[in-house]
Amino acid sequence: MERMKVAVLGATGVVGQRIVAMLDRHPWFEVTALAASEGSVGAPYGQAVRGRWHAPGEVPEWAAGLPVVRCVPGVDARITFCALDANVAGPIEEAFARAGYLVSSNAKNHRMSRSVPLVIPEVNPEHLSLLAMQGYGPGGIVTNPNCSTTGIALALAPLHKRFGVSRVVVTTMQSLSGAGYPGVPALAIAGNVIPYIEGEEEKIEKETVKILGNGDRPAGFRISAQCNRVGTTVGHLATLAVELERKTSYEEIADAFTEFRPLTAHDLPTAPAAPIALHDDPSRPQPALDVDRGRGMVLTIGKLRPDPVFDWRFTLLVNNLVRGAAGAAILNAELLVQQGLAT
Ligand code: NAP
């Protein structure tokens, strides 16, 4: 099959670099353009990221020589991945959608718009039908959730489906890479925890119920989030307490997590065989040990046990750069292709 041409906006950032690395030898996509800010434009990509390459391995050879271009329509691509700073992403994404490109975005700007799908392919692929409301013709904007929300919504999806979720309390411990590059100053975080990440709690509370809703209406449960920045490099840890509408057993909850396999790599190349792994060691998940499970696409859940206030509590770990960002955007683009929306 001829590969579809794609471009990456914000290709020099922490998330953009991961997208470039994950698109190396992608079976469906071929990268034709890498775009970033004026400060990077004109330089070969390899030079633009020199000294700040954060993805595993080396800069792919085909990418290193591509000149970085401006974030303006005109690139030879059908899909554009957006990993732009949210201060500039909104109007740039609209310009690309208006020009007929499908935009698969990591940025927060359009996530809560009524006509913009906020999608996790294993959870709410049917929300892609919202694209028709955007009025961009062949173009459109599809978003993936905030990096913490991705893990939280993915964990709650099988519980909500089988038992009905009625209330959730979540506390996050989020890694430094979640703040991009150069991110949080070393002196502010070394030996410290910062109990504030601007806008993060609101994003978790609003995005989770949009994803688990029916496209028209958000899900009816309440969720309360508290977010902390910690000194780990990659991987957001979260502890959750969940109240369910139908009371159930440990075995049923464990089955709900492990039997949740709505997609396979056969359907979409970046999809893991099972998106959730349940660990029975009470000291897991840990960012240092579990962040790369399933090449970063698998959520690890552990410490599943009864909760004396709500019904159940557990800890989850999501790879914020892969499942929560680059891999999420690529999976959404694969879904667009699989559903015939990116012809
Ligand atoms: P980052 O490392 O700061 O990268 C930002 C990118 O935006 C760089 O490529 C930068 O290009 C480009 N940029 C900045 N100002 C620009 C301008 N005026 N015009 C054109 N390009 C400009 O940020 P990041 O962590 O990769 O995050 C990228 C997006 O993904 C953000 O919207 C973020 O909220 C979202 N996100 C991040 C994570 C995560 O875990 N980090 C997870 C989910 C979603 P230069 O290098 O040329 O300056």
Coordinates of N, CA, C and O in Angstrom, one line a residue, residues 102-200:
L102 N -6.3 17.2 7.5 CA -6.8 16.6 8.8 C -5.7 16.8 9.8 O -4.6 16.5 9.6
V103 N -6.1 17.4 10.9 CA -5.1 17.7 12.0 C -5.3 16.8 13.1 O -6.5 16.7 13.7
S104 N -4.3 16.1 13.5 CA -4.4 15.2 14.7 C -3.6 15.9 15.8 O -2.4 15.9 15.8
S105 N -4.3 16.5 16.8 CA -3.6 17.4 17.7 C -3.5 16.9 19.1 O -4.3 16.3 19.7
N106 N -2.3 17.3 19.6 CA -2.0 17.1 21.1 C -2.4 18.3 21.9 O -2.3 18.2 23.1
A107 N -2.6 19.4 21.3 CA -2.8 20.7 22.0 C -4.2 20.8 22.6 O -5.1 20.2 22.2
K108 N -4.3 21.6 23.7 CA -5.5 21.7 24.4 C -6.6 22.6 23.7 O -7.8 22.5 24.0
N109 N -6.1 23.4 22.8 CA -7.0 24.5 22.3 C -8.4 24.2 21.9 O -9.3 24.9 22.1
H110 N -8.5 23.1 21.1 CA -9.8 22.7 20.6 C -10.5 21.6 21.2 O -11.6 21.1 20.8
R111 N -9.8 21.0 22.3 CA -10.4 19.7 22.8 C -11.8 19.8 23.3 O -12.6 18.9 23.2
M112 N -12.2 21.0 23.9 CA -13.5 21.1 24.5 C -14.5 21.7 23.5 O -15.7 21.9 23.9
S113 N -14.2 22.0 22.3 CA -15.2 22.5 21.3 C -16.2 21.4 21.0 O -15.8 20.2 20.9
R114 N -17.4 21.8 20.9 CA -18.5 20.8 20.7 C -18.3 19.9 19.5 O -18.7 18.7 19.5
S115 N -17.8 20.5 18.4 CA -17.7 19.8 17.2 C -16.3 19.1 17.0 O -16.1 18.5 15.9
V116 N -15.5 19.1 18.0 CA -14.2 18.5 17.9 C -14.1 17.2 18.7 O -14.3 17.2 19.9
P117 N -13.8 16.1 18.0 CA -13.7 14.8 18.7 C -12.5 14.8 19.6 O -11.4 15.2 19.1
L118 N -12.7 14.3 20.8 CA -11.6 14.2 21.7 C -11.5 12.6 21.9 O -12.4 12.1 22.6
V119 N -10.6 12.0 21.3 CA -10.7 10.6 21.1 C -9.5 9.8 21.6 O -8.4 10.1 21.5
I120 N -9.9 8.6 22.2 CA -9.0 7.5 22.5 C -9.6 6.3 21.7 O -10.7 5.9 22.0
P121 N -8.9 5.9 20.7 CA -9.5 4.9 19.8 C -10.1 3.7 20.5 O -11.1 3.2 20.0
E122 N -9.5 3.2 21.5 CA -10.1 2.0 22.2 C -11.4 2.4 23.0 O -12.1 1.5 23.4
V123 N -11.6 3.7 23.2 CA -12.7 4.1 24.1 C -13.9 4.7 23.4 O -15.0 4.3 23.6
N124 N -13.6 5.7 22.5 CA -14.8 6.4 21.9 C -14.5 6.7 20.4 O -14.7 7.9 20.0
P125 N -14.2 5.7 19.6 CA -13.9 5.9 18.2 C -15.1 6.6 17.5 O -15.0 7.3 16.5
E126 N -16.3 6.3 18.0 CA -17.5 6.8 17.3 C -17.6 8.3 17.4 O -18.4 8.9 16.6
H127 N -16.9 9.0 18.3 CA -16.9 10.4 18.4 C -16.3 11.1 17.1 O -16.5 12.3 16.9
L128 N -15.6 10.3 16.3 CA -15.1 10.9 15.0 C -16.2 11.4 14.2 O -16.0 12.3 13.3
S129 N -17.5 11.0 14.4 CA -18.6 11.5 13.6 C -18.8 13.0 13.8 O -19.4 13.6 13.0
L130 N -18.3 13.5 14.9 CA -18.4 15.0 15.1 C -17.7 15.8 14.0 O -18.0 17.0 13.8
L131 N -16.7 15.2 13.4 CA -15.9 15.9 12.3 C -16.8 16.5 11.3 O -16.5 17.6 10.8
A132 N -17.9 15.9 11.0 CA -18.9 16.4 10.0 C -19.4 17.7 10.3 O -19.9 18.5 9.5
M133 N -19.5 18.0 11.7 CA -20.1 19.3 12.1 C -19.1 20.5 11.9 O -19.5 21.6 12.1
Q134 N -17.8 20.2 11.6 CA -16.8 21.3 11.7 C -16.9 22.2 10.4 O -16.5 23.3 10.5
G135 N -17.4 21.7 9.3 CA -17.6 22.5 8.1 C -16.3 22.8 7.4 O -16.2 23.8 6.7
Y136 N -15.3 22.0 7.6 CA -14.0 22.2 6.9 C -13.9 21.4 5.7 O -12.8 21.2 5.1
G137 N -15.0 20.8 5.2 CA -14.9 19.9 4.0 C -14.0 18.7 4.3 O -14.2 18.0 5.2
P138 N -12.9 18.6 3.4 CA -12.1 17.4 3.6 C -11.1 17.6 4.8 O -10.5 16.6 5.3
G139 N -11.0 18.8 5.4 CA -10.2 19.0 6.5 C -10.9 18.8 7.8 O -12.1 18.6 7.8
G140 N -10.2 18.9 8.9 CA -10.8 18.8 10.2 C -9.8 18.7 11.3 O -8.6 18.5 11.1
I141 N -10.3 18.8 12.6 CA -9.4 18.7 13.7 C -9.9 17.6 14.6 O -11.0 17.6 15.0
V142 N -9.0 16.7 14.9 CA -9.2 15.6 15.9 C -8.2 15.8 17.0 O -7.0 16.1 16.7
T143 N -8.6 15.6 18.3 CA -7.7 15.9 19.4 C -7.5 14.6 20.2 O -8.5 13.8 20.3
N144 N -6.4 14.5 20.8 CA -6.2 13.5 21.9 C -6.2 14.2 23.2 O -5.9 15.4 23.3
P145 N -6.5 13.5 24.3 CA -6.6 14.1 25.6 C -5.3 14.6 26.2 O -4.2 14.1 25.7
N146 N -5.4 15.4 27.2 CA -4.3 15.7 28.0 C -3.6 14.4 28.5 O -4.3 13.4 28.6
C147 N -2.3 14.5 28.8 CA -1.6 13.2 29.1 C -2.1 12.5 30.3 O -2.1 11.3 30.3
S148 N -2.4 13.2 31.4 CA -3.0 12.5 32.5 C -4.4 11.9 32.2 O -4.7 10.8 32.6
T149 N -5.2 12.8 31.6 CA -6.6 12.4 31.3 C -6.6 11.1 30.5 O -7.4 10.2 30.7
T150 N -5.6 10.9 29.5 CA -5.6 9.7 28.7 C -5.6 8.5 29.6 O -6.3 7.5 29.4
G151 N -4.7 8.5 30.6 CA -4.6 7.3 31.5 C -5.8 7.1 32.3 O -6.3 6.0 32.5
I152 N -6.4 8.2 32.8 CA -7.5 8.2 33.7 C -8.8 7.7 32.9 O -9.5 6.8 33.3
A153 N -9.0 8.2 31.7 CA -10.2 7.8 30.9 C -10.0 6.4 30.5 O -11.0 5.7 30.4
L154 N -8.8 6.0 30.1 CA -8.6 4.6 29.6 C -8.9 3.6 30.8 O -9.5 2.6 30.6
A155 N -8.5 4.0 32.0 CA -8.8 3.1 33.1 C -10.2 3.1 33.5 O -10.8 2.0 33.9
L156 N -10.9 4.2 33.4 CA -12.3 4.3 33.8 C -13.2 3.6 32.8 O -14.3 3.2 33.1
A157 N -12.8 3.6 31.5 CA -13.7 3.2 30.4 C -14.3 1.8 30.7 O -15.5 1.6 30.6
P158 N -13.5 0.8 31.0 CA -14.1 -0.6 31.2 C -14.9 -0.6 32.4 O -15.9 -1.4 32.5
L159 N -14.6 0.2 33.4 CA -15.4 0.2 34.7 C -16.7 0.9 34.4 O -17.8 0.4 34.8
H160 N -16.7 2.0 33.7 CA -17.9 2.7 33.4 C -18.9 1.8 32.5 O -20.1 1.8 32.7
K161 N -18.3 1.1 31.6 CA -19.1 0.3 30.7 C -19.8 -0.8 31.5 O -20.9 -1.1 31.3
R162 N -19.0 -1.5 32.3 CA -19.6 -2.7 33.0 C -20.4 -2.4 34.2 O -21.3 -3.1 34.6
F163 N -19.9 -1.4 35.0 CA -20.6 -1.2 36.3 C -21.2 0.2 36.5 O -21.9 0.4 37.5
G164 N -20.8 1.1 35.7 CA -21.3 2.5 35.8 C -20.4 3.2 36.9 O -20.4 2.7 38.0
V165 N -19.8 4.3 36.5 CA -19.0 5.1 37.5 C -19.8 6.2 38.0 O -20.5 6.9 37.2
S166 N -19.9 6.4 39.3 CA -20.7 7.5 39.9 C -19.8 8.6 40.5 O -20.2 9.8 40.4
R167 N -18.7 8.3 41.0 CA -17.8 9.4 41.5 C -16.3 8.9 41.5 O -16.0 7.8 41.7
V168 N -15.4 9.9 41.2 CA -14.0 9.6 41.2 C -13.2 10.7 41.9 O -13.5 11.9 41.7
V169 N -12.2 10.3 42.6 CA -11.2 11.3 43.2 C -9.9 10.8 42.7 O -9.5 9.6 42.8
V170 N -9.1 11.7 42.1 CA -7.8 11.3 41.5 C -6.7 12.3 42.0 O -7.0 13.5 42.0
T171 N -5.6 11.8 42.3 CA -4.4 12.6 42.6 C -3.3 12.2 41.7 O -3.0 11.0 41.6
T172 N -2.7 13.2 41.0 CA -1.6 12.8 40.1 C -0.2 13.2 40.6 O -0.1 14.2 41.4
M173 N 0.8 12.5 40.1 CA 2.2 12.8 40.4 C 2.8 12.8 39.0 O 3.1 11.7 38.4
Q174 N 3.0 14.0 38.4 CA 3.3 14.1 37.0 C 4.8 14.4 36.7 O 5.4 15.3 37.4
S175 N 5.3 13.8 35.7 CA 6.8 13.9 35.4 C 7.1 15.2 34.8 O 6.3 15.9 34.2
L176 N 8.4 15.5 34.8 CA 8.9 16.7 34.2 C 8.7 16.9 32.7 O 8.5 18.0 32.2
S177 N 8.8 15.8 32.0 CA 8.6 15.9 30.5 C 7.3 16.3 30.1 O 7.0 16.8 29.0
G178 N 6.3 16.2 31.0 CA 5.0 16.8 30.8 C 4.9 18.2 30.6 O 4.0 18.8 30.0
A179 N 6.0 18.9 31.0 CA 6.0 20.4 30.8 C 6.8 20.8 29.6 O 7.1 22.0 29.4
G180 N 7.2 19.9 28.7 CA 7.9 20.2 27.5 C 9.3 20.6 27.8 O 9.9 20.4 28.9
Y181 N 10.0 21.2 26.8 CA 11.4 21.5 27.0 C 11.6 23.0 26.8 O 11.0 23.6 25.9
P182 N 12.4 23.7 27.7 CA 13.2 23.2 28.8 C 12.3 23.0 30.0 O 12.8 22.3 31.0
G183 N 11.1 23.4 30.1 CA 10.2 22.9 31.1 C 10.4 23.6 32.5 O 10.8 24.8 32.6
V184 N 10.2 22.8 33.5 CA 10.3 23.4 34.9 C 11.8 23.6 35.3 O 12.6 22.7 35.1
P185 N 12.2 24.8 35.8 CA 13.5 25.0 36.2 C 14.0 24.0 37.2 O 13.3 23.6 38.1
A186 N 15.3 23.5 37.0 CA 15.9 22.5 37.9 C 15.8 23.0 39.4 O 15.5 22.2 40.3
L187 N 16.1 24.2 39.6 CA 16.1 24.7 41.0 C 14.7 24.7 41.7 O 14.6 24.7 42.9
A188 N 13.7 24.8 40.8 CA 12.3 24.7 41.4 C 11.9 23.3 41.8 O 11.0 23.1 42.6
I189 N 12.4 22.3 41.1 CA 11.9 20.9 41.3 C 12.9 20.0 42.0 O 12.5 19.0 42.6
A190 N 14.2 20.3 42.0 CA 15.1 19.4 42.6 C 14.8 19.2 44.1 O 14.7 20.2 44.8
G191 N 14.6 18.0 44.5 CA 14.3 17.8 45.9 C 13.0 18.3 46.4 O 12.7 18.6 47.5
N192 N 12.1 18.5 45.4 CA 10.8 19.2 45.7 C 9.6 18.6 45.0 O 9.8 17.8 44.1
V193 N 8.4 18.9 45.4 CA 7.2 18.6 44.7 C 6.4 19.9 44.6 O 6.3 20.6 45.6
I194 N 5.9 20.2 43.4 CA 5.1 21.4 43.2 C 3.6 21.0 43.1 O 3.3 20.3 42.1
P195 N 2.8 21.5 44.0 CA 1.4 21.0 44.0 C 0.5 21.8 43.1 O -0.7 22.1 43.4
Y196 N 1.1 22.2 42.0 CA 0.3 23.1 41.1 C 0.8 22.9 39.6 O 1.9 23.0 39.4
I197 N -0.2 22.6 38.7 CA 0.1 22.6 37.3 C -1.0 23.3 36.7 O -2.2 22.9 36.7
E198 N -0.7 24.4 36.1 CA -1.7 25.4 35.6 C -2.7 24.7 34.7 O -2.4 24.0 33.7
G199 N -4.0 24.7 35.0 CA -5.1 24.3 34.2 C -5.3 22.7 34.2 O -6.2 22.2 33.6
E200 N -4.4 22.0 34.8 CA -4.4 20.5 34.7 C -5.6 19.9 35.3 O -6.2 19.0 34.8

